[in-house]
Structures are given as C-alpha cells and as structure tokens.
XYZ file of C-alpha atoms in Angstrom:
690
model
C -44.290 41.690 235.333
C -44.837 42.268 238.854
C -48.384 41.899 239.880
C -48.321 45.608 241.807
C -47.224 47.070 238.315
C -49.522 45.059 236.308
C -52.483 46.867 238.418
C -50.755 49.946 237.968
C -50.384 49.715 234.370
C -54.119 48.165 234.146
C -55.533 51.145 236.152
C -53.734 53.893 233.983
C -54.841 52.247 230.639
C -58.353 52.038 232.194
C -57.973 55.893 233.302
C -56.642 56.881 229.801
C -59.412 55.237 227.971
C -61.908 57.067 230.328
C -60.393 60.409 229.620
C -60.503 59.893 226.126
C -64.133 59.261 226.053
C -64.752 62.203 228.100
C -62.324 64.820 226.339
C -65.155 66.993 225.860
C -66.864 66.969 228.864
C -64.198 67.790 231.827
C -67.142 68.080 234.744
C -67.996 64.568 234.325
C -64.132 63.414 234.847
C -63.599 65.887 237.567
C -66.403 64.255 239.082
C -65.215 61.100 239.159
C -61.376 61.580 239.946
C -62.726 63.556 243.068
C -61.097 67.105 242.222
C -63.054 69.950 242.353
C -63.429 72.765 239.579
C -61.811 76.143 240.570
C -64.663 78.344 241.866
C -64.887 81.910 243.155
C -65.288 80.695 246.846
C -62.284 79.242 246.882
C -60.523 82.985 246.261
C -63.045 84.518 248.883
C -61.873 81.713 251.413
C -58.569 82.686 250.958
C -57.342 79.055 249.320
C -55.273 79.212 246.222
C -57.502 78.364 243.008
C -56.848 74.945 241.883
C -55.521 74.238 238.243
C -57.606 72.682 235.610
C -58.593 69.057 236.182
C -55.504 66.190 235.475
C -55.067 66.081 231.398
C -54.198 63.537 229.364
C -50.774 64.644 228.611
C -49.860 64.772 232.198
C -50.825 60.654 232.489
C -48.789 60.382 229.036
C -46.001 61.700 230.677
C -46.240 60.169 234.098
C -46.102 56.781 232.445
C -43.249 57.396 230.314
C -41.460 58.398 233.239
C -42.154 55.208 235.108
C -41.438 53.089 232.577
C -38.083 55.031 231.810
C -35.861 53.565 228.968
C -36.760 55.174 225.502
C -40.081 56.128 226.068
C -38.846 59.032 228.609
C -38.372 62.094 227.058
C -36.117 64.861 229.134
C -37.532 67.517 227.020
C -40.736 66.989 229.190
C -39.017 67.206 232.922
C -37.498 70.407 234.788
C -35.323 70.351 237.597
C -35.544 73.762 239.739
C -34.557 74.881 243.126
C -36.372 77.625 244.809
C -33.870 79.891 246.720
C -33.970 83.099 248.403
C -33.292 85.124 251.505
C -34.988 84.160 254.852
C -38.635 85.049 254.913
C -39.289 86.137 251.380
C -42.044 83.403 250.753
C -40.163 80.391 249.314
C -42.151 77.985 250.791
C -45.466 79.886 250.652
C -45.056 80.229 246.851
C -44.311 76.747 246.504
C -47.648 75.830 248.700
C -49.507 77.941 246.051
C -47.505 75.754 243.287
C -48.783 72.134 245.007
C -52.563 73.720 245.301
C -52.601 74.419 241.512
C -51.170 71.252 240.057
C -53.946 68.494 241.624
C -51.797 67.721 244.418
C -55.004 67.748 246.627
C -58.203 66.417 246.171
C -60.271 69.834 246.954
C -60.119 73.088 248.637
C -61.045 71.181 251.743
C -58.175 68.971 251.626
C -55.905 71.773 250.874
C -57.435 74.140 253.741
C -56.387 71.305 255.988
C -52.856 70.911 255.194
C -52.168 74.564 255.892
C -49.995 76.601 254.783
C -46.193 76.077 254.701
C -46.844 72.376 254.108
C -43.047 71.587 252.876
C -42.032 72.701 256.532
C -43.057 69.270 258.205
C -39.999 69.532 260.809
C -41.063 70.605 264.436
C -38.703 73.752 264.486
C -39.420 74.884 261.108
C -43.373 75.463 262.015
C -44.719 78.665 263.107
C -47.295 77.555 265.877
C -45.917 76.591 269.357
C -42.995 79.175 269.411
C -40.901 77.162 267.077
C -38.492 78.824 264.925
C -41.000 78.886 261.509
C -38.016 79.408 259.352
C -36.783 76.538 256.569
C -34.028 74.010 257.653
C -33.893 71.654 255.341
C -34.023 71.367 252.137
C -36.679 69.103 250.309
C -37.717 67.748 247.163
C -41.265 67.451 245.870
C -42.418 67.074 242.039
C -45.604 68.490 240.135
C -47.141 67.617 236.886
C -48.582 70.609 234.741
C -49.638 70.717 231.311
C -47.747 67.529 230.418
C -44.435 68.984 232.043
C -43.127 67.294 235.529
C -41.471 69.860 237.307
C -39.098 68.440 240.173
C -39.091 71.480 242.706
C -36.311 71.412 245.545
C -37.411 73.868 248.274
C -34.416 75.434 250.124
C -33.461 77.343 253.736
C -33.153 80.991 253.382
C -30.787 81.607 256.414
C -27.016 82.024 256.117
C -26.344 79.054 258.147
C -28.257 76.404 256.018
C -25.895 77.476 253.194
C -24.974 73.804 253.047
C -28.397 72.655 252.167
C -28.581 75.280 249.049
C -25.348 74.203 247.863
C -25.971 70.308 248.189
C -29.702 70.767 245.976
C -28.211 72.966 243.078
C -26.332 69.409 242.211
C -29.678 67.905 241.259
C -30.989 71.325 239.458
C -30.831 72.973 235.973
C -32.149 76.317 236.705
C -33.525 78.196 239.851
C -36.532 80.282 241.028
C -34.244 83.459 242.444
C -37.717 84.717 245.282
C -37.088 88.551 245.902
C -39.403 90.136 248.207
C -41.315 93.331 246.376
C -40.459 95.622 249.185
C -37.018 94.466 250.586
C -35.442 93.557 247.502
C -32.247 91.265 247.382
C -30.703 90.797 250.937
C -27.313 89.194 252.192
C -28.488 85.768 251.641
C -30.261 86.408 248.337
C -26.485 87.324 247.414
C -25.083 84.179 248.756
C -27.195 81.632 247.052
C -27.449 83.532 243.788
C -23.530 83.465 243.704
C -23.767 79.635 243.910
C -25.947 79.301 241.265
C -24.712 81.678 238.500
C -21.013 80.008 239.105
C -22.811 76.834 237.928
C -24.074 78.113 234.636
C -27.597 78.335 235.776
C -30.327 80.438 234.552
C -32.558 82.481 236.816
C -36.108 83.077 236.679
C -36.580 85.958 238.792
C -39.787 85.846 241.207
C -40.808 89.487 242.535
C -43.201 87.587 245.523
C -45.611 89.157 247.831
C -46.740 91.717 245.068
C -49.796 92.320 246.840
C -47.851 94.310 249.902
C -49.275 98.157 250.256
C -45.524 99.159 249.799
C -44.483 97.057 246.862
C -42.060 98.827 244.554
C -41.255 96.201 241.856
C -39.093 98.113 239.311
C -36.879 99.334 242.104
C -36.598 95.323 243.229
C -36.065 94.490 239.366
C -33.415 96.859 239.312
C -31.421 96.092 242.419
C -31.511 92.217 241.222
C -29.896 93.677 237.859
C -26.984 95.372 239.918
C -26.633 92.286 241.836
C -26.220 89.986 238.775
C -23.521 92.318 237.248
C -21.952 92.470 240.500
C -21.568 89.006 240.747
C -19.865 88.514 236.846
C -23.148 87.106 235.457
C -22.963 85.880 231.730
C -25.356 88.126 228.984
C -27.601 84.893 229.083
C -28.085 84.988 232.619
C -28.707 88.668 233.111
C -31.458 88.653 230.088
C -33.655 87.430 232.921
C -37.256 87.063 233.293
C -38.976 88.513 235.318
C -42.522 86.826 237.185
C -44.647 88.807 239.655
C -46.248 86.752 242.074
C -48.391 86.422 245.393
C -47.590 83.407 246.954
C -50.307 83.872 249.187
C -52.797 84.448 247.056
C -51.731 82.159 244.056
C -51.833 84.709 241.814
C -49.255 85.515 239.336
C -48.554 87.929 236.063
C -45.991 89.203 233.722
C -46.434 92.643 234.737
C -47.089 93.985 238.361
C -49.949 95.799 236.848
C -51.743 92.793 234.959
C -52.217 89.948 237.454
C -54.149 86.761 236.441
C -56.028 84.704 238.630
C -53.966 81.771 239.085
C -49.852 80.902 238.595
C -50.177 79.814 235.412
C -48.008 82.409 233.891
C -45.088 81.341 236.199
C -45.656 77.486 235.609
C -45.421 78.834 231.552
C -42.149 80.998 232.488
C -40.630 77.910 233.953
C -41.275 75.787 231.053
C -39.508 78.461 228.345
C -36.648 80.125 230.499
C -35.590 76.972 232.757
C -33.354 74.423 230.432
C -34.631 70.967 230.171
C -31.812 68.502 231.516
C -28.750 67.903 228.827
C -28.463 64.508 228.699
C -25.540 62.936 226.772
C -26.627 59.018 226.501
C -28.846 56.632 228.236
C -27.175 53.662 228.078
C -26.647 51.500 231.418
C -23.081 51.494 231.437
C -22.489 55.060 231.041
C -24.731 55.741 234.523
C -23.472 58.523 236.815
C -25.635 59.658 239.213
C -24.248 61.863 242.238
C -26.100 61.495 245.630
C -26.927 64.826 247.091
C -28.866 63.848 249.973
C -29.838 60.822 252.190
C -33.138 59.589 254.257
C -34.414 57.139 256.197
C -37.360 54.709 255.738
C -38.344 52.568 259.169
C -39.191 49.526 256.552
C -36.271 50.157 253.552
C -33.478 51.619 255.995
C -30.992 53.932 254.409
C -31.703 55.560 251.026
C -30.249 58.008 248.799
C -31.666 60.729 246.875
C -29.725 61.666 243.693
C -29.912 62.885 240.160
C -29.033 60.651 236.952
C -26.421 62.521 235.145
C -25.773 60.021 232.702
C -27.371 56.556 231.563
C -30.030 54.785 233.116
C -30.994 52.984 236.049
C -33.375 50.077 237.131
C -34.662 48.482 240.085
C -32.690 45.113 241.166
C -29.212 46.397 238.905
C -25.977 45.734 240.201
C -24.376 49.039 240.998
C -21.197 50.462 242.915
C -20.918 53.901 245.146
C -17.739 55.509 243.788
C -15.643 58.596 245.123
C -12.408 59.773 242.961
C -9.176 58.181 244.664
C -11.384 55.896 247.079
C -12.479 51.846 246.376
C -15.602 51.305 245.368
C -18.659 49.795 247.430
C -20.734 47.481 245.511
C -24.560 46.192 246.140
C -27.688 45.710 244.385
C -30.731 48.197 244.470
C -33.857 46.551 246.138
C -36.368 49.305 244.936
C -36.099 52.552 242.874
C -38.597 55.818 243.379
C -39.205 58.925 241.658
C -40.696 61.811 243.340
C -44.366 62.155 242.840
C -46.162 65.217 244.121
C -45.243 65.201 248.163
C -44.347 61.857 248.113
C -42.446 58.950 245.984
C -43.687 56.695 243.483
C -42.009 53.319 242.649
C -40.680 52.878 239.463
C -38.855 49.824 237.335
C -36.263 52.200 235.264
C -35.090 55.911 234.943
C -33.322 57.399 232.683
C -30.579 60.491 232.973
C -32.309 64.200 233.902
C -34.588 62.291 236.541
C -34.523 62.988 240.035
C -34.563 59.200 241.977
C -34.396 57.882 245.436
C -33.572 54.266 246.154
C -32.519 51.621 248.493
C -30.400 48.656 249.224
C -27.306 50.269 249.677
C -26.493 50.988 253.418
C -23.242 52.418 253.187
C -24.642 55.426 250.748
C -23.418 58.677 251.689
C -23.572 62.222 250.224
C -21.193 63.047 247.475
C -21.029 59.010 246.420
C -21.381 58.508 242.861
C -23.684 55.767 241.592
C -22.269 53.900 238.789
C -22.797 50.400 236.926
C -21.391 47.080 238.302
C -22.493 44.961 235.399
C -20.054 42.719 234.515
C -17.745 43.553 237.093
C -18.169 46.958 236.463
C -15.347 46.897 233.755
C -17.441 49.431 231.076
C -18.042 51.674 234.586
C -18.329 55.427 233.740
C -15.780 57.698 236.083
C -17.237 59.208 239.233
C -18.280 62.670 239.126
C -16.666 64.954 241.388
C -17.716 65.071 245.010
C -20.311 67.955 246.677
C -17.749 70.936 247.858
C -19.152 72.980 250.271
C -17.720 76.217 252.361
C -16.079 75.470 255.589
C -17.612 75.823 258.919
C -16.686 78.659 260.915
C -17.960 78.342 264.481
C -17.364 75.195 266.867
C -18.886 74.421 270.244
C -18.403 71.225 272.463
C -20.992 68.774 273.310
C -20.550 65.967 275.685
C -21.783 63.935 278.967
C -23.472 66.194 281.298
C -21.797 65.897 284.474
C -23.927 68.060 286.865
C -25.273 67.310 289.961
C -28.559 66.929 288.836
C -27.518 64.969 285.571
C -29.567 61.818 284.905
C -33.086 62.848 285.923
C -34.531 63.807 282.679
C -32.975 62.082 279.517
C -33.184 58.747 277.627
C -29.455 59.326 276.309
C -26.675 59.990 278.590
C -23.533 58.156 277.884
C -20.722 59.471 275.424
C -21.011 56.421 273.141
C -24.751 57.299 272.900
C -23.708 60.891 271.622
C -20.980 60.030 269.709
C -23.373 57.673 267.533
C -26.039 60.362 267.340
C -23.213 63.129 266.080
C -21.849 60.673 263.571
C -25.160 59.535 262.056
C -26.149 63.072 261.820
C -23.002 63.844 258.969
C -24.689 61.340 257.020
C -27.093 63.723 255.821
C -25.475 67.208 256.945
C -22.873 68.222 254.743
C -21.805 71.512 256.113
C -21.162 70.017 259.699
C -18.064 68.583 261.140
C -17.070 66.177 264.173
C -14.294 65.617 265.898
C -12.728 63.812 268.800
C -11.139 65.835 271.832
C -8.698 65.265 274.384
C -11.487 64.650 276.801
C -13.329 61.149 276.065
C -16.531 62.630 276.861
C -16.384 65.580 274.625
C -16.947 65.990 271.155
C -15.505 69.157 268.779
C -19.252 70.056 266.248
C -18.359 72.589 263.902
C -20.756 74.495 261.618
C -21.576 77.253 259.517
C -23.043 79.418 262.394
C -24.511 79.392 265.666
C -28.131 78.617 264.465
C -26.762 76.010 262.801
C -25.806 74.120 265.692
C -28.385 75.248 268.105
C -30.873 73.360 265.591
C -28.957 70.158 266.064
C -28.584 70.366 269.795
C -32.452 71.238 269.697
C -32.720 68.383 267.953
C -31.348 66.123 269.998
C -32.863 67.343 273.075
C -36.387 66.705 272.197
C -34.970 63.409 271.352
C -34.096 62.795 274.729
C -30.480 63.595 274.876
C -28.388 65.559 277.981
C -25.883 67.262 277.052
C -23.161 69.579 278.288
C -22.490 72.342 275.985
C -19.805 74.507 275.220
C -19.456 78.189 274.270
C -19.614 79.040 270.489
C -15.944 79.605 269.323
C -14.733 80.816 265.653
C -12.544 78.817 263.807
C -9.216 80.228 262.889
C -7.117 78.833 259.745
C -3.602 80.028 258.636
C -3.412 81.290 255.275
C -0.714 79.223 253.324
C 0.868 81.827 250.809
C 1.343 84.652 253.893
C 1.496 82.114 256.784
C -0.532 84.928 258.905
C -3.682 83.606 261.055
C -6.966 84.279 259.400
C -10.540 84.451 261.240
C -14.029 84.774 259.357
C -15.638 87.912 258.910
C -19.431 88.418 258.362
C -21.202 91.136 256.237
C -24.305 92.199 258.579
C -27.294 94.378 257.101
C -29.300 96.162 260.256
C -32.572 97.817 259.400
C -33.543 99.913 262.838
C -36.047 102.950 263.503
C -33.890 106.171 263.272
C -33.607 106.749 267.479
C -31.682 103.780 268.200
C -29.461 103.684 264.988
C -27.077 105.188 267.393
C -27.250 102.296 269.948
C -26.569 99.967 267.204
C -23.394 101.817 265.894
C -21.780 101.563 269.185
C -22.368 97.967 269.843
C -20.694 97.677 266.488
C -17.863 100.004 267.049
C -17.265 98.299 270.432
C -17.066 94.892 268.503
C -14.067 95.884 266.251
C -16.853 96.747 263.476
C -16.378 98.079 260.178
C -18.789 100.565 258.653
C -19.245 99.770 255.491
C -22.542 101.748 254.421
C -25.422 103.768 256.315
C -28.792 105.381 255.107
C -32.489 105.936 255.350
C -34.461 102.654 254.141
C -36.367 103.908 250.343
C -39.266 102.133 251.742
C -40.528 105.143 253.451
C -40.890 103.279 256.926
C -38.392 105.763 258.542
C -35.978 102.792 259.414
C -32.076 103.435 259.127
C -29.866 100.904 256.980
C -26.424 100.185 258.562
C -24.268 97.775 256.893
C -20.674 96.409 258.681
C -18.199 94.028 258.530
C -17.292 92.613 261.680
C -15.327 89.601 263.168
C -17.710 86.494 263.854
C -16.438 86.372 267.281
C -18.011 90.136 267.611
C -21.562 88.563 266.165
C -21.174 86.181 269.185
C -24.333 87.223 271.637
C -24.620 90.664 269.534
C -27.924 89.968 268.611
C -29.686 89.715 271.969
C -27.690 92.696 272.956
C -29.083 94.511 269.841
C -32.645 93.733 270.224
C -32.321 94.913 273.738
C -30.638 98.208 272.619
C -33.324 98.411 270.063
C -36.405 97.762 272.156
C -36.677 94.248 269.593
C -37.381 96.387 266.428
C -34.191 95.743 264.628
C -34.113 93.562 261.769
C -30.480 91.689 261.398
C -29.361 89.925 258.333
C -25.850 87.982 258.262
C -23.876 86.169 256.101
C -20.183 84.821 256.015
C -17.945 87.262 253.917
C -14.416 86.001 253.928
C -11.051 85.299 255.981
C -9.228 88.142 257.225
C -5.983 88.415 259.271
C -6.944 88.211 262.961
C -7.376 90.916 265.034
C -4.941 90.755 268.385
C -6.501 90.660 271.499
C -9.705 89.599 273.013
C -13.673 91.032 271.914
C -15.440 92.047 275.068
C -18.832 90.037 274.608
C -20.573 90.790 278.097
C -20.085 93.783 280.092
C -21.700 92.418 283.111
C -21.068 89.069 285.231
C -23.508 86.562 286.430
C -24.620 85.503 290.023
C -23.725 82.355 291.040
C -25.776 79.930 293.612
C -23.696 79.842 296.726
C -24.539 76.313 297.829
C -26.967 73.347 296.844
C -30.217 73.437 297.532
C -34.098 74.443 296.498
C -34.631 78.234 295.969
C -36.794 79.903 297.990
C -38.642 83.141 298.244
C -36.740 84.569 301.104
C -33.596 83.943 299.085
C -34.872 85.311 296.154
C -36.016 88.602 298.242
C -32.276 89.558 298.867
C -30.791 88.520 295.559
C -33.083 90.382 293.544
C -31.236 93.457 294.437
C -28.243 92.372 292.962
C -29.503 91.905 289.351
C -31.955 90.226 287.205
C -32.720 86.278 288.084
C -33.267 83.556 285.993
C -35.022 81.283 288.570
C -37.956 81.138 290.580
C -38.774 79.839 294.197
C -38.767 75.632 294.219
C -35.926 75.562 291.544
C -33.381 73.310 292.534
C -29.789 74.361 292.084
C -26.433 73.767 292.820
C -23.111 75.416 293.947
C -21.820 77.586 291.006
C -24.899 77.084 288.885
C -25.838 80.662 286.809
C -28.934 81.711 288.678
C -29.037 85.384 287.214
C -27.090 88.771 285.886
C -25.175 90.608 288.084
C -25.701 94.390 287.660
C -21.994 94.978 287.777
C -18.930 93.553 285.983
C -17.855 90.217 288.003
C -19.103 87.260 289.234
C -21.469 87.392 292.715
C -22.312 84.291 294.791
C -25.735 84.826 296.537
C -27.574 82.476 298.668
C -30.735 81.965 296.992
C -31.610 78.728 299.499
C -31.487 80.664 302.653
C -34.202 80.041 304.500
C -35.882 82.277 307.029
C -35.100 81.631 310.729
C -38.221 80.470 312.463
C -39.002 81.790 316.739
C -41.933 81.288 318.380
C -42.719 85.204 318.233
C -43.871 84.962 314.831
C -44.670 83.212 311.686
C -42.685 82.408 308.641
C -44.026 85.017 306.249
C -44.559 87.783 308.647
C -42.671 90.956 307.780
C -42.204 89.996 303.841
C -43.597 93.099 302.328
C -41.724 93.237 299.141
C -42.576 91.518 295.698
C -40.771 88.732 294.066
C -39.888 90.072 290.459
C -40.504 87.360 287.897
C -37.624 85.391 286.456
C -36.007 85.953 282.669
C -36.801 82.891 280.887
C -34.044 82.219 278.373
C -34.394 79.785 275.317
C -31.567 77.715 274.128
C -30.228 80.617 271.838
C -30.477 83.170 274.208
C -28.407 80.850 276.763
C -25.836 79.652 273.906
C -25.296 83.932 273.511
C -25.108 84.406 277.353
C -22.605 81.727 278.469
C -18.894 83.302 278.547
C -15.867 81.396 277.661
C -15.409 80.163 281.358
C -18.968 78.897 281.375
C -21.101 75.684 280.332
C -24.907 75.180 279.227
C -26.485 71.845 281.001
C -29.539 71.281 278.086
C -31.539 68.557 279.258
C -35.193 67.567 277.588
C -36.833 70.378 279.962
C -34.409 72.414 281.100
C -31.488 74.767 280.444
C -28.889 75.331 283.160
C -25.874 77.404 282.876
C -23.021 77.120 285.092
C -19.125 78.202 285.624
C -16.903 75.245 283.774
C -15.994 72.802 286.551
C -12.908 71.934 284.811
C -11.787 75.674 284.598
C -12.702 76.488 288.226
C -10.228 73.493 289.244
C -7.294 74.760 287.179
C -7.950 78.019 288.481
C -7.721 76.796 292.541
C -11.490 77.684 292.951
C -14.106 75.739 294.719
C-alpha cells in the first residue's frame, strides 16, 4: 500500500474511533475538528447556517467511495445538475448548499469565500464591472446525511447552452431553479427540454421566495404548463416542488412554512432524484464518457467523466474510443473524485461516480474511456459522443494589421492565434474553428454573439492582439426542400409601458413577427412583448433597444429554429461613422470642430490613423473629419485664446458594444488595453478607395 494512502487510511481510522467514543457529545467533536455549530448570530450576520457536524455516516460513505469496488454502493450517491434561466439564482443556491455541508470550517471562512463561490472566472464575477454571469459549467461534491451529492452548476445564458448539454451527460436528475416572481423564461424552456428528452426527473426549486412580490402558486402553474407543452411523461409531470431562498439559506415544502436551513432541499434530492443505474461494475465492462477537459500545471491535460458501467483504477491500461475511429491507448497516471470544491485522489472508482483522470494527453470531449487490459479484446463498445446544437453566428479572428499594431500584445502571429483557437476546442464543445482563404484569418462560429465575445475577451486578457470581423449568421440548406434557411430567435422583452411602442418599432423594422403582447402579471406596470425575429435582426438590436428604453428593457433571447431566408438585407444601423482624415494625435481644436458632426469615441491625446472610426455621424453615410488639426500660431495671440466652447466627453464602448456597432465593411481592433474600430482596408482596396 502506498505510504500516502496508508497515512490517509490511518487518519480516517483514528477519526472514526474518535467519533464513536464521542457520539453523544457533539460539541466536543466539533471543537476538535474545527467546525462551529449553528448559532443565531450567523443568521444575523447574513451568513447561511452551517449544517450539523460531520457524521460517522458521512465518513463511512467517503471511505467506501475512496475504496471503490465492492465496498461502494451507488445508492449513496446522487448526480444532479442545477439548471435555470440567467439570474434566477442557481449559483447563489449552490453557495447555500456548500455552507451547510461542512465545506467551510466556520462562518468566518464562509464569509471570506464570499458569494457566488463557483463563479471563479474573472468575467463571471460582479466586481470591477465584469459580466456577473456563469459562463462555464463546474463540478463539486458535498456529503450530507451519508449521501454524496455530485452537483454541476451550469450557465443560464442561452449562448452557453452547449455547457448545459455537455453536463447533462453526467447527471441522473436536475434541479430546475425558477424565480418566484418571473417564473419560467426562454432559457428555462431550452434547458428543461434537454433534461426531459433524456428522461430525467425534475426537482423544481422556486427560488427567491423572500422577494416581496413573490407569487409561488403562479410560478408552479407556469412550470406545469411548460412541462405539458414540452411533452413530459406522467412521471416527470408529477414533480416535487421545494421553496427556497438561496441568499438566506432557507428552504421549505410550503412557501408559508420555511425551515431555518436547506434540509428540506437535501431531503428532496435524496427522495426524488434516482441514484445512478448500474448494470455491472466488472473492470472489462468499463464505459466512461468524457464530458469535460481540465488542465493542471503539474499533471497536464485531465478528463472529467461519469462512469456509466464497470470500474476503473489508478494505473490501469485504458483506451479512448469513438464509434468509427481508431482507439487511442494509454495508462491512467492518477485518478480523482470530486470532494467539496476540489478533488481527492483515489485508488479506484465504480459505476455511478464522476471522476477526473490524468495520463492521457490526447483525451477529447466525447471520447469513451474503456479498458485496454489484455489488449482490449473484451472491452465494451464506446458510447455515442456528445451531441450539441449547431452554432448560429460566425466572426473572423485574425492578425492585427493596423498601423498601431504590436505595441501592447505578447501574442501577435497567426500561428499563436491558431494554436489558441484550436486549444479552445478541447473544452468548448459548441465552438467551431475553420480556416479561411486568408492565411492570417480564422472563421470562429458559436451559439451567439456573447459566446464569441467571451472568447475574444479571454484572449485579450491573455495578451493577444486581434483583428475581429463583424458577426454574421450561418445559413444552411434544407436537404428536403433545397431552400436556404437562416436561424431565428425567440425574444421576450419586459419594458415599461411608455417605451413599448419604441420597442415594437425596432422589431418591426428588423422583420420581427409579433407572437404575444400583454401586461406583466407582477404588478410593476411592465409590458411583455414576445417576438420571433431572424438572428440577423438581433445583431446590434440590444444596444438600440436599451437606448430607446433609457436602459430599462430586459431582453431574453433563445434560438428557436431555422426558417427560410428572408430576401434582402436587414438594416442594422441608420447612421454612418465619423472617420479620421489622417494619421496623427487627436487635438482639442480638432475635437471642437468635429463634435458638431456627431458623437465622438476619442479624446484629446489619442493616437488615430486614417479611416479609423472616431465617432457616430449624425446622418446616414460616413464622413471624414480632421480631428488632428492644430490651430495656426501667430505672434498676435496664444494657441488657446478664443476657445470658448467646451469639449463633450467621449463615448466609451465596451467589447460587446463595439462588436454590435461595426457594420459589414468595418473591423474591430482588439488589444490588451484598447478597442479601435476602422473601415476594413481590404474592402477599401477592392472598392478603389484610398
């Protein structure tokens, strides 16, 4: 037995003996282990109440899972995914579960961890003007009452639906989180449909029950109607509902009878979600579908998978198989299971468990891990690879060739950009990268504009300089009719009544089809407008709609279907751009004259180049302005004499706003600290312009 494993086993044996001797004295055990009991001060401080101290049953189950083989009982495990629409409180709910399963030592450590613990990527946080949404699906595991619960926190935004589809391969059931006021939304329908088609049981969690305008009965009725509309089975429609507040860390089986912790939710998970279905745990029957990829600076590329059948052990000879493709053989160098927020190394694992393994550098999402012992003669067949919906939007990413290129970035060449994009394909299953006619440009396709801008922002922070083309939709030809089809989206907008007319005009100008319109039942005098609109029409629509509604519109969109392409172009922008007349540095004198022509993006001292976009023209069509013009000096007066007009502050565009702004003949230059827009020099050359 390895020394490290011997030490761990000895410690656990001593721990079990200690717990047995102090079984009646919980406080003594809590004091020694470093856990704190629940006190009212935790709730007064706004911290979720910790669960009771670690139990002997939890340690026994942990030992059985670590030992694997015959000692492991799949009845003591649940694999669940938390799915919902964006901002319905999935990650906050997971935080409450973490704080009540002894993941944190005490209330102080829980407070130090903060909120939205699972949102650990820079762009996922609310601080420093980040996006504040979950982008990547993440795994964790908690122990409660002798039950191990593998939890997968998923994104709620429609553009990251590929993460949800990938994660559902590892689950036996889902927690459908629904806001107690808003009810089911477009993305709720999308993720629920995926779960129902896999035959999963659904545990409905009506979250944010502490909101003053909560209407739980209405929400449950809407969830029932949605399940009926999606064709759920009788067993699925007979769902259990738990009412909760992830922020306060409380739950209950009735909205009027809430308990002081999340125990009702834990009990419902154990009672309503089925344990893993295991046919056999024989080593030769190993089938383990890889659903995610992770990287470790010491162990290299690591696969994350759920064992469907059989068992696996560290050091075992294995193969990575796919239907119709040759096997990739190797040997596992290490094997892990998820433990709280991290992972724990184990000697073996059996069917039903979710594992992480290293030693196979060529592992890919969709591979099936099978045994290769004895040459793999008796190995099981590979499982069907993960299928996700096709991308709908495409952008070009290439080498930055502007006159100001190469001043900030570390990664500038086409080879560096190509390697980074193809490395992203290892874990981003909904992404697609293709070569183009140009050697320094690559076509990158995703599920939406946000899906692609998150990738661009990530690369920018890593030190890349990029030239980004405008987003375009991906057409496809219907094999039966031979007609060209384009993607359409289902859009729901909640907006104050006084701005409803402006919103409807924007949709109508972009060939939208009105599906429903009415007053929101929440009592906030909001109008709800539902449209079907081509994805072409949605490009750039969000910023215009927010401007028209003074920032009050709440927009939710999800892919609907492919429909026959509408002839003609859809107008995306009714105003032209202000272009720099020449290379140089922006001056206040030049700004004074140019600001009468429109709204500017630059300020004095900014370096610009010819045909760089420096503002929005107040009329259709582009206009070149000399913002680098300096005032002539004479011996009669100073350079600043006579300037009486003020300089208007420039508009600062984010990456998303810049991508929405650029037209088909424009490009976006992305550097680690700057966004610059310009006319596409390749198109200017073709058009004979200089």
